[in-house]
Short mmCIF file of C-alpha atoms and ligand atoms in Angstrom, two decimals:
data_model
loop_
_atom_site.label_atom_id
_atom_site.label_comp_id
_atom_site.label_asym_id
_atom_site.label_seq_id
_atom_site.Cartn_x
_atom_site.Cartn_y
_atom_site.Cartn_z
CA MET A 6 0.00 0.00 0.00
CA SER A 7 1.33 3.45 -0.92
CA GLN A 8 1.91 5.93 1.89
CA THR A 9 2.25 9.59 1.02
CA SER A 10 3.56 11.20 4.19
CA VAL A 11 3.96 9.50 7.51
CA SER A 12 4.94 11.29 10.69
CA ALA A 13 7.81 10.20 12.85
CA GLY A 14 5.80 9.62 16.02
CA ASN A 15 3.00 7.70 14.42
CA LYS A 16 0.95 7.44 17.64
CA CYS A 17 -2.52 6.60 16.41
CA GLN A 18 -5.82 6.25 18.25
CA PRO A 19 -6.18 3.31 20.59
CA THR A 20 -8.59 0.71 19.35
CA GLY A 21 -11.87 0.53 21.27
CA SER A 22 -12.58 -2.86 22.78
CA PRO A 23 -16.16 -4.18 22.55
CA ARG A 24 -16.45 -3.70 26.34
CA VAL A 25 -15.56 0.00 26.12
CA ILE A 26 -18.10 0.49 23.32
CA GLU A 27 -20.70 -1.36 25.40
CA GLU A 28 -20.05 1.08 28.26
CA VAL A 29 -20.58 4.04 25.94
CA VAL A 30 -23.83 2.51 24.67
CA ASN A 31 -25.10 2.07 28.21
CA GLN A 32 -24.10 5.61 29.08
CA THR A 33 -26.50 7.01 26.52
CA ASN A 34 -29.23 6.46 29.11
CA VAL A 35 -27.62 9.10 31.32
CA PRO A 36 -27.60 12.56 29.75
CA PRO A 37 -25.36 14.05 28.57
CA PRO A 38 -23.01 11.26 27.40
CA SER A 39 -19.46 12.13 28.35
CA THR A 40 -17.16 9.17 27.57
CA PRO A 41 -15.71 9.56 24.07
CA LEU A 42 -16.69 6.85 21.59
CA PRO A 43 -13.39 5.02 21.03
CA ALA A 44 -11.88 4.14 17.68
CA THR A 45 -12.50 0.55 16.59
CA ILE A 46 -9.33 0.55 14.50
CA SER A 47 -5.98 2.34 14.58
CA CYS A 48 -4.88 4.69 11.84
CA VAL A 49 -2.03 2.32 11.00
CA SER A 50 -4.41 -0.62 10.49
CA ALA A 51 -6.84 1.57 8.54
CA ALA A 52 -4.05 2.22 6.04
CA GLU A 53 -3.61 -1.53 5.37
CA GLY A 54 -5.48 -3.38 2.61
CA THR A 55 -8.25 -1.92 0.49
CA TRP A 56 -11.60 -0.84 1.93
CA ASP A 57 -14.79 -1.34 -0.02
CA THR A 58 -15.87 2.11 1.14
CA ILE A 59 -14.46 4.95 3.20
CA VAL A 60 -17.09 7.35 4.53
CA MET A 61 -15.70 10.81 5.33
CA GLY A 62 -17.71 12.44 8.14
CA ALA A 63 -19.91 10.82 10.81
CA GLY A 64 -22.88 13.20 10.82
CA VAL A 65 -26.38 11.87 10.17
CA ALA A 66 -25.71 11.31 6.47
CA GLY A 67 -22.34 9.55 6.87
CA CYS A 68 -23.49 7.30 9.73
CA MET A 69 -26.60 6.23 7.83
CA ALA A 70 -24.57 5.38 4.70
CA ALA A 71 -21.87 3.55 6.72
CA ARG A 72 -24.47 1.47 8.56
CA GLU A 73 -26.39 0.54 5.40
CA LEU A 74 -23.22 -0.53 3.58
CA ALA A 75 -21.82 -2.44 6.56
CA ARG A 76 -25.16 -4.22 6.94
CA SER A 77 -24.82 -5.53 3.40
CA GLY A 78 -21.44 -7.03 4.23
CA LEU A 79 -19.08 -4.41 2.80
CA ARG A 80 -15.85 -3.48 4.56
CA VAL A 81 -16.55 0.10 5.67
CA LEU A 82 -14.37 2.71 7.39
CA LEU A 83 -16.19 5.69 8.95
CA VAL A 84 -13.74 8.56 9.50
CA GLU A 85 -14.65 11.53 11.73
CA LYS A 86 -12.67 14.71 12.37
CA ARG A 87 -14.01 15.25 15.88
CA SER A 88 -14.26 13.18 19.05
CA PHE A 89 -17.79 11.82 19.69
CA PRO A 90 -20.07 12.90 21.26
CA ARG A 91 -19.69 16.43 19.92
CA PRO A 92 -22.02 19.43 19.74
CA LYS A 93 -23.13 20.77 16.35
CA VAL A 94 -25.08 23.82 15.20
CA CYS A 95 -28.53 22.37 14.54
CA GLY A 96 -32.12 22.89 15.66
CA GLY A 97 -32.17 19.24 16.73
CA CYS A 98 -35.63 18.64 15.26
CA LEU A 99 -36.19 15.41 13.34
CA ASN A 100 -39.28 15.91 11.17
CA GLY A 101 -41.81 13.28 10.10
CA ALA A 102 -39.78 12.36 7.00
CA ALA A 103 -36.64 11.80 9.10
CA MET A 104 -38.56 9.64 11.59
CA ASP A 105 -40.00 7.66 8.69
CA ILE A 106 -36.52 6.87 7.34
CA LEU A 107 -35.29 5.85 10.81
CA ALA A 108 -38.33 3.56 11.16
CA ARG A 109 -37.62 1.96 7.77
CA VAL A 110 -34.09 1.00 8.79
CA GLY A 111 -35.13 -0.20 12.25
CA LEU A 112 -33.64 2.70 14.23
CA SER A 113 -36.73 4.66 15.27
CA ALA A 114 -37.18 2.84 18.61
CA THR A 115 -33.59 3.65 19.64
CA ILE A 116 -33.86 7.30 18.63
CA GLU A 117 -37.33 7.73 20.16
CA ALA A 118 -36.03 6.28 23.44
CA GLN A 119 -33.14 8.79 23.38
CA SER A 120 -35.06 11.87 22.24
CA GLY A 121 -37.33 14.39 23.93
CA PRO A 122 -41.14 14.32 23.85
CA VAL A 123 -42.99 14.21 20.54
CA LEU A 124 -43.06 17.61 18.81
CA THR A 125 -46.63 18.70 18.31
CA HIS A 126 -46.49 22.43 17.54
CA PHE A 127 -44.53 25.13 15.79
CA SER A 128 -44.81 28.65 17.21
CA LEU A 129 -43.65 31.60 15.11
CA ARG A 130 -43.28 35.22 16.22
CA ARG A 131 -42.27 38.24 14.22
CA GLY A 132 -42.88 41.76 15.64
CA SER A 133 -46.51 41.93 16.75
CA ASN A 134 -47.49 38.89 14.66
CA SER A 135 -47.53 35.41 16.09
CA MET A 136 -49.07 32.08 15.24
CA THR A 137 -48.95 28.53 16.58
CA LEU A 138 -49.52 25.69 14.19
CA PRO A 139 -49.81 21.93 14.60
CA LEU A 140 -46.68 20.09 13.44
CA PRO A 141 -47.13 16.34 13.62
CA GLY A 142 -44.61 13.54 13.73
CA GLY A 143 -41.34 15.13 14.86
CA ARG A 144 -38.86 14.61 17.70
CA ALA A 145 -36.27 16.87 19.32
CA ILE A 146 -32.87 15.43 20.17
CA SER A 147 -29.48 17.04 20.72
CA ARG A 148 -26.90 16.37 18.04
CA ASP A 149 -24.38 15.08 20.58
CA ARG A 150 -26.91 12.37 21.49
CA LEU A 151 -28.29 11.65 18.00
CA ASP A 152 -24.97 11.38 16.17
CA LEU A 153 -23.42 9.27 18.92
CA ASN A 154 -26.27 6.79 18.59
CA LEU A 155 -26.08 6.71 14.81
CA ALA A 156 -22.32 6.14 14.95
CA LEU A 157 -22.89 3.32 17.44
CA ALA A 158 -25.47 1.81 15.08
CA ALA A 159 -22.92 1.91 12.23
CA VAL A 160 -20.31 0.21 14.45
CA ALA A 161 -22.86 -2.39 15.58
CA ALA A 162 -23.52 -3.16 11.89
CA GLY A 163 -19.81 -3.85 11.36
CA ALA A 164 -18.33 -0.52 10.23
CA ASP A 165 -14.97 0.56 11.66
CA PHE A 166 -14.95 3.99 13.33
CA LEU A 167 -11.89 6.25 13.28
CA PRO A 168 -12.49 9.53 15.18
CA GLU A 169 -10.22 12.58 15.60
CA THR A 170 -9.02 12.00 12.05
CA THR A 171 -9.40 14.39 9.12
CA ALA A 172 -9.98 12.65 5.80
CA ASN A 173 -8.99 14.22 2.48
CA LEU A 174 -9.46 12.73 -0.97
CA GLY A 175 -6.21 11.81 -2.68
CA ALA A 176 -5.30 10.49 -6.10
CA GLU A 177 -7.31 8.07 -8.21
CA ILE A 178 -5.33 4.83 -8.55
CA GLN A 179 -5.97 1.45 -10.12
CA GLN A 180 -7.55 -0.07 -6.99
CA GLY A 181 -9.77 2.95 -6.36
CA ARG A 182 -9.11 6.16 -4.43
CA VAL A 183 -6.48 7.20 -1.94
CA VAL A 184 -7.89 8.87 1.17
CA GLU A 185 -5.42 10.76 3.36
CA LEU A 186 -6.09 10.20 7.07
CA THR A 187 -4.57 12.94 9.23
CA GLN A 188 -4.30 12.78 13.00
CA HIS A 189 -2.51 15.22 15.29
CA ASP A 190 0.80 13.47 14.72
CA GLY A 191 0.82 12.67 11.02
CA THR A 192 -0.88 11.41 7.89
CA LYS A 193 -1.47 7.91 6.54
CA SER A 194 -2.91 6.88 3.19
CA ALA A 195 -5.84 4.48 2.99
CA ILE A 196 -7.41 3.06 -0.17
CA ALA A 197 -11.08 2.48 -0.96
CA ARG A 198 -12.95 1.20 -4.00
CA ALA A 199 -15.59 3.90 -3.41
CA VAL A 200 -15.60 7.00 -1.21
CA ILE A 201 -18.54 8.82 0.33
CA VAL A 202 -18.01 12.49 1.16
CA ALA A 203 -20.36 13.38 4.04
CA THR A 204 -18.33 16.19 5.56
CA GLY A 205 -21.14 18.72 6.03
CA LEU A 206 -20.82 22.44 5.34
CA GLY A 207 -17.16 22.99 6.17
CA PRO A 208 -14.05 22.28 4.10
CA GLN A 209 -15.09 19.11 2.33
CA GLY A 210 -11.86 17.24 1.84
CA LEU A 211 -12.40 17.34 -1.93
CA PRO A 212 -9.40 17.72 -4.23
CA ASP A 213 -8.70 21.32 -5.12
CA ASN A 214 -9.41 21.03 -8.84
CA ALA A 215 -11.87 22.22 -11.42
CA GLU A 216 -13.97 19.05 -11.21
CA TRP A 217 -15.89 20.17 -8.11
CA LYS A 218 -17.71 23.46 -8.05
CA ILE A 219 -19.02 24.96 -4.82
CA LYS A 220 -21.47 27.79 -5.46
CA VAL A 221 -22.22 29.86 -2.36
CA THR A 222 -25.28 32.11 -2.69
CA PRO A 223 -24.37 35.77 -2.26
CA ALA A 224 -25.71 37.15 1.05
CA ALA A 225 -26.20 33.60 2.37
CA ARG A 226 -26.79 33.63 6.10
CA VAL A 227 -24.50 31.95 8.62
CA GLY A 228 -25.64 29.51 11.27
CA ALA A 229 -24.95 29.78 15.01
CA GLY A 230 -26.02 27.69 17.94
CA CYS A 231 -25.55 26.77 21.57
CA ILE A 232 -27.21 24.59 24.18
CA LEU A 233 -28.23 25.87 27.61
CA GLU A 234 -28.44 23.77 30.75
CA GLY A 235 -30.42 24.39 33.95
CA ILE A 236 -33.03 26.73 32.48
CA ASP A 237 -36.33 25.38 33.68
CA SER A 238 -38.72 28.20 32.90
CA GLY A 239 -40.08 29.26 29.51
CA TYR A 240 -40.17 27.45 26.19
CA PRO A 241 -42.11 24.30 27.16
CA ALA A 242 -41.13 20.99 25.55
CA GLY A 243 -42.99 19.64 22.50
CA THR A 244 -43.00 22.94 20.57
CA ILE A 245 -40.45 24.48 18.20
CA TRP A 246 -40.25 28.17 19.19
CA MET A 247 -39.13 30.49 16.40
CA ALA A 248 -38.43 34.23 16.65
CA VAL A 249 -37.93 36.09 13.37
CA GLY A 250 -36.31 39.51 12.94
CA ASP A 251 -34.79 41.58 10.15
CA GLY A 252 -31.26 40.24 10.70
CA GLY A 253 -32.19 36.56 11.03
CA TYR A 254 -34.09 34.11 13.18
CA VAL A 255 -33.63 32.08 16.34
CA GLY A 256 -35.19 28.65 16.99
CA LEU A 257 -35.47 27.17 20.47
CA VAL A 258 -36.48 23.67 21.48
CA ARG A 259 -36.23 21.49 24.58
CA VAL A 260 -34.23 18.34 23.88
CA GLU A 261 -34.15 14.93 25.61
CA ASP A 262 -32.78 16.10 28.97
CA ASN A 263 -34.67 19.42 29.07
CA ARG A 264 -31.62 21.37 27.89
CA LEU A 265 -32.62 24.30 25.70
CA ASN A 266 -31.20 23.89 22.19
CA ILE A 267 -30.77 27.19 20.35
CA ALA A 268 -30.06 27.39 16.61
CA ALA A 269 -30.04 30.56 14.56
CA ALA A 270 -29.38 31.87 11.08
CA PHE A 271 -28.14 35.47 10.83
CA ASP A 272 -26.95 37.88 8.19
CA LEU A 273 -23.21 38.07 8.68
CA GLY A 274 -23.31 41.90 8.88
CA PHE A 275 -26.00 41.67 11.60
CA VAL A 276 -23.78 39.49 13.82
CA ARG A 277 -20.81 41.81 13.19
CA ARG A 278 -22.89 44.87 14.10
CA HIS A 279 -24.01 43.27 17.37
CA GLY A 280 -20.56 41.95 18.17
CA SER A 281 -21.43 38.29 18.91
CA PRO A 282 -24.04 35.61 18.08
CA GLY A 283 -25.34 35.86 21.67
CA LYS A 284 -26.04 39.59 21.33
CA ALA A 285 -27.57 39.08 17.85
CA ALA A 286 -29.89 36.37 19.29
CA ILE A 287 -30.95 38.65 22.16
CA HIS A 288 -31.81 41.36 19.63
CA VAL A 289 -33.97 39.01 17.50
CA LEU A 290 -35.72 37.52 20.56
CA SER A 291 -36.53 40.90 22.11
CA GLU A 292 -37.71 42.31 18.73
CA ALA A 293 -40.16 39.39 18.55
CA GLY A 294 -41.26 39.84 22.17
CA CYS A 295 -39.83 36.47 23.27
CA GLU A 296 -38.35 35.61 26.66
CA ILE A 297 -34.54 35.99 26.79
CA PRO A 298 -33.03 32.88 28.37
CA PRO A 299 -30.37 33.72 30.95
CA GLN A 300 -26.78 32.66 30.08
CA LEU A 301 -27.31 33.46 26.39
CA LEU A 302 -24.31 35.78 26.33
CA ASP A 303 -22.03 33.46 28.31
CA ALA A 304 -22.94 30.31 26.35
CA SER A 305 -20.38 28.56 24.12
CA TRP A 306 -21.68 29.50 20.68
CA LEU A 307 -20.63 27.54 17.61
CA GLY A 308 -20.83 28.98 14.09
CA THR A 309 -21.08 27.71 10.51
CA PRO A 310 -19.81 28.94 7.14
CA PRO A 311 -22.41 30.57 4.82
CA LEU A 312 -25.36 28.20 4.64
CA THR A 313 -26.93 28.43 1.21
CA ARG A 314 -24.66 26.69 -1.26
CA GLN A 315 -24.52 23.93 -3.84
CA THR A 316 -21.70 21.53 -4.76
CA SER A 317 -21.66 19.74 -8.09
CA PRO A 318 -21.40 17.13 -9.39
CA VAL A 319 -22.61 14.90 -6.53
CA ALA A 320 -20.89 11.83 -8.04
CA SER A 321 -17.74 11.32 -10.08
CA SER A 322 -14.93 8.73 -10.43
CA GLY A 323 -15.86 6.51 -7.49
CA ILE A 324 -16.82 9.43 -5.23
CA PHE A 325 -20.33 10.11 -3.93
CA LEU A 326 -21.44 13.26 -2.11
CA ILE A 327 -24.30 13.16 0.40
CA GLY A 328 -25.87 15.41 3.08
CA ASP A 329 -24.81 19.05 3.49
CA ALA A 330 -21.64 18.33 1.48
CA THR A 331 -23.90 18.46 -1.62
CA GLY A 332 -25.25 21.86 -0.65
CA TYR A 333 -27.85 23.36 1.62
CA VAL A 334 -30.55 25.98 1.81
CA GLU A 335 -30.98 28.24 4.81
CA PRO A 336 -32.58 26.16 7.55
CA PHE A 337 -36.05 26.90 8.77
CA THR A 338 -38.28 23.89 8.65
CA GLY A 339 -35.97 21.24 10.13
CA GLU A 340 -35.39 19.53 6.80
CA GLY A 341 -31.62 19.06 6.64
CA MET A 342 -31.38 15.86 8.68
CA ALA A 343 -34.18 14.20 6.69
CA TRP A 344 -32.31 15.00 3.45
CA GLY A 345 -29.04 13.70 4.94
CA LEU A 346 -30.60 10.47 6.23
CA SER A 347 -32.43 9.91 2.98
CA ALA A 348 -29.27 10.43 0.90
CA GLY A 349 -27.30 8.13 3.24
CA LEU A 350 -29.89 5.39 2.77
CA HIS A 351 -30.41 5.75 -0.97
CA VAL A 352 -26.78 6.13 -1.98
CA ALA A 353 -26.01 2.61 -0.69
CA PRO A 354 -27.10 0.61 -3.79
CA TRP A 355 -25.05 2.93 -6.06
CA VAL A 356 -21.99 2.51 -3.85
CA ARG A 357 -22.40 -1.27 -3.84
CA GLU A 358 -22.44 -1.17 -7.63
CA ALA A 359 -19.37 1.10 -7.71
CA VAL A 360 -17.44 -1.31 -5.47
CA ASN A 361 -17.79 -3.91 -8.25
CA GLY A 362 -16.57 -1.51 -10.93
CA TRP A 363 -17.06 2.16 -11.75
CA SER A 364 -19.04 3.38 -14.73
CA GLU A 365 -20.32 6.79 -15.78
CA GLY A 366 -23.84 5.34 -15.58
CA ILE A 367 -23.43 5.02 -11.80
CA ALA A 368 -22.55 8.72 -11.52
CA ARG A 369 -25.51 9.71 -13.69
CA GLY A 370 -27.79 7.45 -11.61
CA TRP A 371 -26.86 9.02 -8.26
CA ILE A 372 -26.99 12.56 -9.68
CA ARG A 373 -30.53 11.86 -10.95
CA GLU A 374 -31.71 10.19 -7.75
CA HIS A 375 -30.18 12.89 -5.55
CA HIS A 376 -32.01 15.53 -7.58
CA THR A 377 -35.34 13.84 -6.93
CA LEU A 378 -34.66 13.08 -3.27
CA VAL A 379 -33.11 16.36 -2.20
CA ARG A 380 -32.74 19.20 -4.72
CA ARG A 381 -36.43 19.32 -5.69
CA ARG A 382 -37.48 19.34 -2.03
CA GLN A 383 -35.07 22.17 -1.26
CA ASN A 384 -37.14 24.40 -3.53
CA VAL A 385 -40.02 24.37 -1.01
CA CYS A 386 -37.61 25.59 1.67
CA ARG A 387 -36.25 28.30 -0.63
CA VAL A 388 -39.77 29.72 -0.97
CA LEU A 389 -40.39 29.57 2.81
CA THR A 390 -37.05 31.23 3.52
CA ARG A 391 -37.82 34.06 1.10
CA LEU A 392 -41.17 34.52 2.83
CA LEU A 393 -39.47 34.82 6.21
CA ARG A 394 -37.00 37.41 5.00
CA CYS A 395 -39.69 39.80 3.82
CA PRO A 396 -41.95 41.19 6.61
CA ARG A 397 -44.80 42.04 4.22
CA LEU A 398 -44.82 38.61 2.60
CA LEU A 399 -44.62 36.94 6.00
CA ARG A 400 -47.58 38.96 7.33
CA GLY A 401 -49.54 37.99 4.21
CA GLY A 402 -48.54 34.33 4.66
CA MET A 403 -49.59 34.32 8.30
CA PHE A 404 -52.91 35.94 7.34
CA LEU A 405 -53.58 33.25 4.76
CA LEU A 406 -52.60 30.40 7.08
CA GLU A 407 -54.84 31.65 9.87
CA ARG A 408 -57.82 31.71 7.51
CA TRP A 409 -57.01 28.53 5.56
CA PRO A 410 -55.14 26.19 7.91
CA GLY A 411 -55.49 23.50 5.21
CA LEU A 412 -52.79 25.34 3.26
CA LEU A 413 -50.30 24.68 6.00
CA GLY A 414 -51.34 21.02 6.07
CA MET A 415 -50.34 20.83 2.41
CA VAL A 416 -46.93 22.44 3.02
CA VAL A 417 -46.20 20.26 6.07
CA ALA A 418 -47.29 17.13 4.18
CA LYS A 419 -44.94 18.07 1.32
CA LEU A 420 -41.99 18.60 3.68
CA ASN A 421 -42.74 15.52 5.77
CA ALA A 422 -43.40 13.22 2.83
CA PRO A 423 -41.37 9.99 3.01
CA SER A 424 -38.66 9.85 0.38
CA ARG A 425 -40.04 6.75 -1.33
C1 LIG B 507 -28.91 26.85 12.38
C2 LIG B 507 -29.25 25.48 11.85
C3 LIG B 507 -30.39 24.83 12.32
C4 LIG B 507 -30.74 23.59 11.81
N1 LIG B 507 -31.82 22.95 12.31
C5 LIG B 507 -32.18 21.76 11.83
C6 LIG B 507 -33.28 21.04 12.38
O1 LIG B 507 -33.90 21.46 13.35
N2 LIG B 507 -33.61 19.86 11.81
C7 LIG B 507 -32.94 19.35 10.73
O2 LIG B 507 -33.32 18.29 10.24
N3 LIG B 507 -31.86 19.96 10.24
C8 LIG B 507 -31.45 21.15 10.76
N4 LIG B 507 -30.33 21.76 10.28
C9 LIG B 507 -29.57 21.12 9.20
C10 LIG B 507 -28.75 19.95 9.71
O3 LIG B 507 -27.97 20.32 10.81
C11 LIG B 507 -27.85 19.44 8.58
O4 LIG B 507 -28.57 19.41 7.38
C12 LIG B 507 -27.33 18.04 8.89
O5 LIG B 507 -26.55 18.05 10.05
C13 LIG B 507 -26.48 17.54 7.73
O6 LIG B 507 -25.90 16.32 8.07
P1 LIG B 507 -24.53 15.85 7.42
O7 LIG B 507 -24.31 14.48 7.93
O8 LIG B 507 -24.54 16.10 5.97
O9 LIG B 507 -23.42 16.87 8.00
P2 LIG B 507 -22.98 17.13 9.49
O10 LIG B 507 -24.05 16.78 10.43
O11 LIG B 507 -22.44 18.52 9.49
O12 LIG B 507 -21.80 16.11 9.72
C14 LIG B 507 -20.58 16.22 9.06
C15 LIG B 507 -19.52 15.52 9.90
O13 LIG B 507 -18.32 15.43 9.14
C16 LIG B 507 -17.21 15.72 9.97
N5 LIG B 507 -16.16 16.18 9.06
C17 LIG B 507 -16.08 17.36 8.39
N6 LIG B 507 -15.00 17.37 7.61
C18 LIG B 507 -14.37 16.19 7.79
C19 LIG B 507 -13.19 15.62 7.23
N7 LIG B 507 -12.47 16.25 6.32
N8 LIG B 507 -12.84 14.40 7.66
C20 LIG B 507 -13.57 13.71 8.59
N9 LIG B 507 -14.70 14.22 9.14
C21 LIG B 507 -15.11 15.43 8.73
C22 LIG B 507 -17.74 16.79 10.91
O14 LIG B 507 -16.98 16.87 12.08
C23 LIG B 507 -19.16 16.28 11.17
O15 LIG B 507 -19.23 15.42 12.27
C24 LIG B 507 -29.95 22.99 10.80
C25 LIG B 507 -28.79 23.63 10.34
C26 LIG B 507 -28.43 24.86 10.86
C27 LIG B 507 -27.17 25.51 10.39
#
C-alpha cells in the first residue's frame, strides 16, 4: 500500500474494545453522554489493505450510509474529524420524513427512546405577529446524542470507526481512491474502492481542482447555535419556538434532557454589528417579544460557514457526495437531517455497484436520484425562507394560514413526505 507522508511519532488512536463500546452505549441512558466513543481501529491498520468504502464524516448522512453498507457485508471505514459525542449547530428537530426513514431501517425505537417528547407544535413570532400551528410527527434530540447513537449503530452493523481524524481525498489509482487520514501526529494513506463524502458544510476534503464546483449564494446567512443547561422556565417541551427579525431568526427547542437547544441563522453583517451571536440572538428575541433565556451571552456558541450553497457534481470517479456536502438551503423547517438520512440510505445501492466496478452510468444514476430526493425538495424551503426574510410577505402568509389552515397542512405534508 502506498503511503504519502507518515509522521515520525506515528501514535494513532487506541482501538476501542467491545467492552468499552458497550459502556458508551449504556451511558447514553444518562444525559449528557461524556465518555468519548473510542476508535475501533488504529490509523495504521486503517491504512492496510483496500476498503470497499471509506465514509468521510460521521454526521447523520455519513453514519446512515456507513451502517447501510456495513449491513450488506461491505468493509466500511467511517472517518470523523471530531471526538464523539460532539455538539453541532442544529435545531435538533427530526421531522416526520426523518422519523419515517429511521423507522424503515429499524432505528426509530432507539432514537425515540433517546429523544425528547414528541413535537406537536410550531410557534412563530415576528414583531406583533404570532401564530402557533400543529406540526405532527417530529422529535427533538441534541446532536451530541443523535450522532453518537447513529455512529454506534454503524459500528454495531460492522463498520470501523476512526475519530479525531481528518480525511482528504487523494489520487485516483488502479484499486480505487487514496484517502489521506490525518491525526494530530501525522498522515497515513488508505485506499477504498468507493468513497462517500459526508463532511457537512465545512471544508469538504475534496481535491482542489476544477472538477468540483461549490457555489455559495451571495448574502447567504451563517448559522450559530448553543445549548443551555439548567433553564427550567419558559419554552415548554414539545413545541419548536421560532423568533424572526430583520437580521435573522432564532429557533429554540427542549431536547431529551430538558436542555434548551438554540439554533439561529443570521446575516453576517448583523452578527458583526451586534458583536457576537449571543447579542444578535438577544436582539432578535426581544424584537419578537420572546423571553430571553439567561446565560445566552455566556454560552459557548458555535458557528457555521455561509449556509446556502450547492456543490456539483454529486458523483464522479468513485466518489459520492451526500448530506450538506452536496449543498444546503438556509434552515427553517428542520429539513436538513431528513435530506441527509435519505441520501445516506439511498446512496447505498449505487456505492455497492461502484465497489464492483465504476461506470459513468453510476454517476448519472446518483446525480438523478439525488435531484429527486433532495434538490427538488429544497425548492419548497427556498420559498419559505424568502417569505421569512420579507416582513410584508410573512404577514400575508400568516394571514392566509390563519384563515385557511389546510394550506399549512399541504406544506407540512410536502416537507414531511417519506422519500419513497
Ligand atoms: C442553524 C441550523 C439549524 C438547523 N436545524 C435543523 C433542524 O432542526 N432539523 C434538521 O433536520 N436539520 C437542521 N439543520 C440542518 C442539519 O444540521 C444538517 O442538514 C445536517 O446536520 C447535515 O448532516 P450531514 O451528515 O450532511 O453533516 P454534518 O451533520 O455537518 O456532519 C458532518 C460531519 O463530518 C465531519 N467532518 C467534516 N470534515 C471532515 C473531514 N475532512 N474528515 C472527517 N470528518 C469530517 C464533521 O466533524 C461532522 O461530524 C440545521 C442547520 C443549521 C445551520
